[in-house]
Short mmCIF file of C-alpha atoms in Angstrom, two decimals:
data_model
loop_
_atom_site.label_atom_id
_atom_site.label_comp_id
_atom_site.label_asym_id
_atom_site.label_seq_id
_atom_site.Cartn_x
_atom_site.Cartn_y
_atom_site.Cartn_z
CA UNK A 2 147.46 50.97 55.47
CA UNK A 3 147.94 47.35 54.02
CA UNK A 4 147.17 47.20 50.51
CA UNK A 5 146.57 43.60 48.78
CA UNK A 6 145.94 42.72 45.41
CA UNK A 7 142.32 42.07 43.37
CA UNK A 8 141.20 41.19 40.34
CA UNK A 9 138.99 44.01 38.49
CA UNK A 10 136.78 42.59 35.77
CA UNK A 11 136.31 45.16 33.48
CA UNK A 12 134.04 45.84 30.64
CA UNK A 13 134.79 44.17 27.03
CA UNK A 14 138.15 45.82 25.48
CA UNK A 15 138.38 48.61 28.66
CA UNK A 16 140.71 47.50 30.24
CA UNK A 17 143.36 50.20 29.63
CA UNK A 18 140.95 52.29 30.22
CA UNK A 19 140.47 51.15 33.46
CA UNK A 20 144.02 51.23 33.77
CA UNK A 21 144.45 54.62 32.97
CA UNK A 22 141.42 55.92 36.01
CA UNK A 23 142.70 53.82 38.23
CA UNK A 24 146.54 55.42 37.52
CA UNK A 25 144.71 59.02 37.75
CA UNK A 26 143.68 57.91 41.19
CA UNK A 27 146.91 56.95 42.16
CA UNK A 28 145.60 53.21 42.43
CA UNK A 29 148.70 50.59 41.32
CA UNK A 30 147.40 48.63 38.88
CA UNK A 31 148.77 45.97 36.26
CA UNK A 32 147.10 44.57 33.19
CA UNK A 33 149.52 42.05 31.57
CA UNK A 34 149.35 41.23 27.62
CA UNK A 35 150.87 38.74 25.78
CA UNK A 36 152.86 39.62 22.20
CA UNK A 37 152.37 36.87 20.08
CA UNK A 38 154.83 36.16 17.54
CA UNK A 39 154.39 37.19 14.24
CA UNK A 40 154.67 35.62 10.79
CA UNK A 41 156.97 37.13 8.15
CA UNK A 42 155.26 40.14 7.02
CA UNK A 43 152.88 40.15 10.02
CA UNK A 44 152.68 42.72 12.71
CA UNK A 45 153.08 41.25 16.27
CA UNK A 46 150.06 41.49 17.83
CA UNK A 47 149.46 42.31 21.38
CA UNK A 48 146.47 40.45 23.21
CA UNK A 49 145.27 40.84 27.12
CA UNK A 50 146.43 37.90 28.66
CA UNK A 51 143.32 37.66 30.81
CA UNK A 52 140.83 39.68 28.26
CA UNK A 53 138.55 41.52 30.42
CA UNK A 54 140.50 40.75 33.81
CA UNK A 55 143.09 43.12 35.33
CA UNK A 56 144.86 43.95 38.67
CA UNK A 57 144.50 46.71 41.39
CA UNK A 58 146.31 46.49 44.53
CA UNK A 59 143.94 48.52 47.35
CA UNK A 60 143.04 48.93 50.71
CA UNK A 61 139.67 47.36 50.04
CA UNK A 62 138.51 48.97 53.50
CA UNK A 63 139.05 52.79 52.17
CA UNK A 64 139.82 52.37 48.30
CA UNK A 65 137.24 49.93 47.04
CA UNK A 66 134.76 53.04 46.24
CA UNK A 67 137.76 54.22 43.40
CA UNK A 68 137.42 50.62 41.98
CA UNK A 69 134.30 49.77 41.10
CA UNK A 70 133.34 53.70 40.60
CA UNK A 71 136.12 54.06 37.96
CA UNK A 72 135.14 53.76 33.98
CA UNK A 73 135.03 50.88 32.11
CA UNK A 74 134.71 48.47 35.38
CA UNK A 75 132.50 46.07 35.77
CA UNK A 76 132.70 44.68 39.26
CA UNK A 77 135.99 43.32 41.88
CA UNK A 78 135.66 39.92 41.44
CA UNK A 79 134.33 38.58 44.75
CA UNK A 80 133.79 34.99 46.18
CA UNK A 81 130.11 34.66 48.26
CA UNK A 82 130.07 38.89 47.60
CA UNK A 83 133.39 39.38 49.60
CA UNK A 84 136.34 40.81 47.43
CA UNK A 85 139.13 37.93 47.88
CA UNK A 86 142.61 39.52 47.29
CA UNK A 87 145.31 37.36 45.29
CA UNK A 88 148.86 35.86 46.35
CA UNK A 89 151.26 38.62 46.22
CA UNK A 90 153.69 36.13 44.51
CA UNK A 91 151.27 35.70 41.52
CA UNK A 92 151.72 39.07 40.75
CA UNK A 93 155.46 39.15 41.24
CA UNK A 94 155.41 36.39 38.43
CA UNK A 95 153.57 37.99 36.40
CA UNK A 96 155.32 41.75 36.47
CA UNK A 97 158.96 39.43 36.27
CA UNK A 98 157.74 37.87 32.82
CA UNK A 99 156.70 41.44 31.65
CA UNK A 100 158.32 44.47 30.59
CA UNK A 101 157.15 47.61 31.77
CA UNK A 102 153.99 48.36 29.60
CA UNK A 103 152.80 44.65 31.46
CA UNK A 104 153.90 43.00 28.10
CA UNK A 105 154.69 39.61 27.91
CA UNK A 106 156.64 38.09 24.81
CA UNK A 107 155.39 34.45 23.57
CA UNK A 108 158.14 32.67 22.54
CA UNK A 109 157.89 29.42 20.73
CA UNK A 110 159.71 26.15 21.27
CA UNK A 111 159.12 25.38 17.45
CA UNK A 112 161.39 26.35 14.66
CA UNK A 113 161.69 26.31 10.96
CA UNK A 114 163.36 22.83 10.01
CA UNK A 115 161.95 21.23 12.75
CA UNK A 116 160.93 17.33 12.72
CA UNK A 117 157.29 17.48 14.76
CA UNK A 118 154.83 14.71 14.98
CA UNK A 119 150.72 14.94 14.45
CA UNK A 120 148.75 14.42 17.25
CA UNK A 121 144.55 14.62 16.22
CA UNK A 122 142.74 15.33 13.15
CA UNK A 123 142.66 14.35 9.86
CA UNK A 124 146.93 13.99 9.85
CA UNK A 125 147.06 11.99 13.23
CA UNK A 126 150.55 10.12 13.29
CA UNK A 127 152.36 11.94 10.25
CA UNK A 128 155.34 13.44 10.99
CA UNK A 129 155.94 16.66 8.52
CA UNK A 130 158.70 19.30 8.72
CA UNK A 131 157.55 22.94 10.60
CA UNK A 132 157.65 25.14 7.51
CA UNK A 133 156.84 28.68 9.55
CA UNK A 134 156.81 28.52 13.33
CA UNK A 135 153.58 29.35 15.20
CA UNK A 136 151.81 33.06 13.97
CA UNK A 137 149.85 35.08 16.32
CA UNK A 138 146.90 32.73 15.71
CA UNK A 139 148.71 29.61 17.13
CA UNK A 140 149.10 27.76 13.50
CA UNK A 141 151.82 26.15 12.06
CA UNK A 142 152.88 25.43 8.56
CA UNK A 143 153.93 22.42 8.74
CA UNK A 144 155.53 20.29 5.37
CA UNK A 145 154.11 16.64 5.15
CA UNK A 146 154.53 13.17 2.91
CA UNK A 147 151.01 12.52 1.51
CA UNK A 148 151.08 10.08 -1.60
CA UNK A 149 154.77 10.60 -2.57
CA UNK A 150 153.93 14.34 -2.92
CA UNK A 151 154.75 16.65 -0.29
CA UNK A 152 151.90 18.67 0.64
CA UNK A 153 151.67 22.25 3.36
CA UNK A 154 149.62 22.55 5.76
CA UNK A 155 148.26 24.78 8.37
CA UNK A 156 147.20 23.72 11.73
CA UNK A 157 147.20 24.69 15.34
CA UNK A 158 150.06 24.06 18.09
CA UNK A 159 148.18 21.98 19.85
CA UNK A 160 148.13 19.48 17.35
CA UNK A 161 151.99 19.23 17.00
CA UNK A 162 154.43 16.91 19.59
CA UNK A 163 157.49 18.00 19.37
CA UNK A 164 160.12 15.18 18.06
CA UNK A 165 163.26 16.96 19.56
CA UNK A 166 165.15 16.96 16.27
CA UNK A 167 166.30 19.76 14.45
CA UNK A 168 167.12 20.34 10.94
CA UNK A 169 168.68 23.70 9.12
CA UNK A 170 166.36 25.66 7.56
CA UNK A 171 165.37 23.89 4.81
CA UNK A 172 165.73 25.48 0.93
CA UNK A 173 162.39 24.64 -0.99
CA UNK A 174 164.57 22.08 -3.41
CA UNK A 175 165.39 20.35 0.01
CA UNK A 176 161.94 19.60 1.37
CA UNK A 177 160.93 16.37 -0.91
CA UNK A 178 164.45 14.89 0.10
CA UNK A 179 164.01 15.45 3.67
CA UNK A 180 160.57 14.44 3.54
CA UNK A 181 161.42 11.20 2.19
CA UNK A 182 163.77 10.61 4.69
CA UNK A 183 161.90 11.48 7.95
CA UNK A 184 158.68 9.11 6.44
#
């Protein structure tokens, strides 16, 4: 009996639940979550990867009843009403980046001491000093030159470039040196 995988849109926040029928039903399924990296003092959180979305690898033929019956799903998701399975090798990324509760761990290319340029907003151009790498929300402290004073700041990864230069962790008496320096 050839079994492929599908994707299972599930219900908002049911998707271990789903998980959890599906397992009771002897259906393989995977749900992959990413931990995000957390601050100091911060719990890591742990967030679906696809929120909503997981996998279930049937015989569509003779197991597709389990599926959609099961609680907490929504529908298979389906292209002109016909169930499309997905690329075996999708998976196989997936489960290789994952530990065996389908957790993923973000890691982050930015560091504390870090020379990182402003790309957008209000700051567009600076280049400031990452303070705190990335939290679970995807913001960076970041230390900056703003009229001779240097001044923190918060603001998402996706508004840093990374300069490729790195700098030792910086002591707070060290900042306003280093900040004149890289400005």
């Amino acid at each position: 009996m050839r079994r492929d995988w599908y994707v299972i849109y599930s219900k908002p926040h049911k998707e271990e639940q789903v998980q959890m029928h599906l397992g009771l039903k002897g259906i393989e399924s995977f749900f992959p979550r990413l931990q995000l990296p957390g601050g100091p003092g911060r719990k890591k959180g742990i967030t679906p990867l696809f929120p909503n979305y997981l996998f279930a690898r049937i015989n569509i033929v003779t197991e597709a009843h389990c599926v959609t019956w099961a609680p907490g799903v929504k529908r298979i998701v389906s292209f002109s009403e016909q169930p499309v399975p997905i690329e075996n090798n999708i998976i196989e990324f997936l489960k290789d980046k994952a530990d065996a509760y389908g957790i993923i761990r973000a890691r982050s290319q930015l560091s504390a001491g870090q020379q990182v340029e402003i790309t957008g907003g209000p700051f567009d151009g600076f280049i400031g000093i990452i303070e705190n790498p990335p939290n679970a929300k995807g913001r960076v402290k970041i230390l900056l030159r703003l009229l001779s004073r240097p001044i923190s700041v918060r603001l998402d990864v996706g508004f840093i470039k990374n300069q490729s230069i790195a700098i030792a962790p910086l002591a707070h008496s060290d900042r306003a040196q280093v900040l004149s320096v890289a400005n």
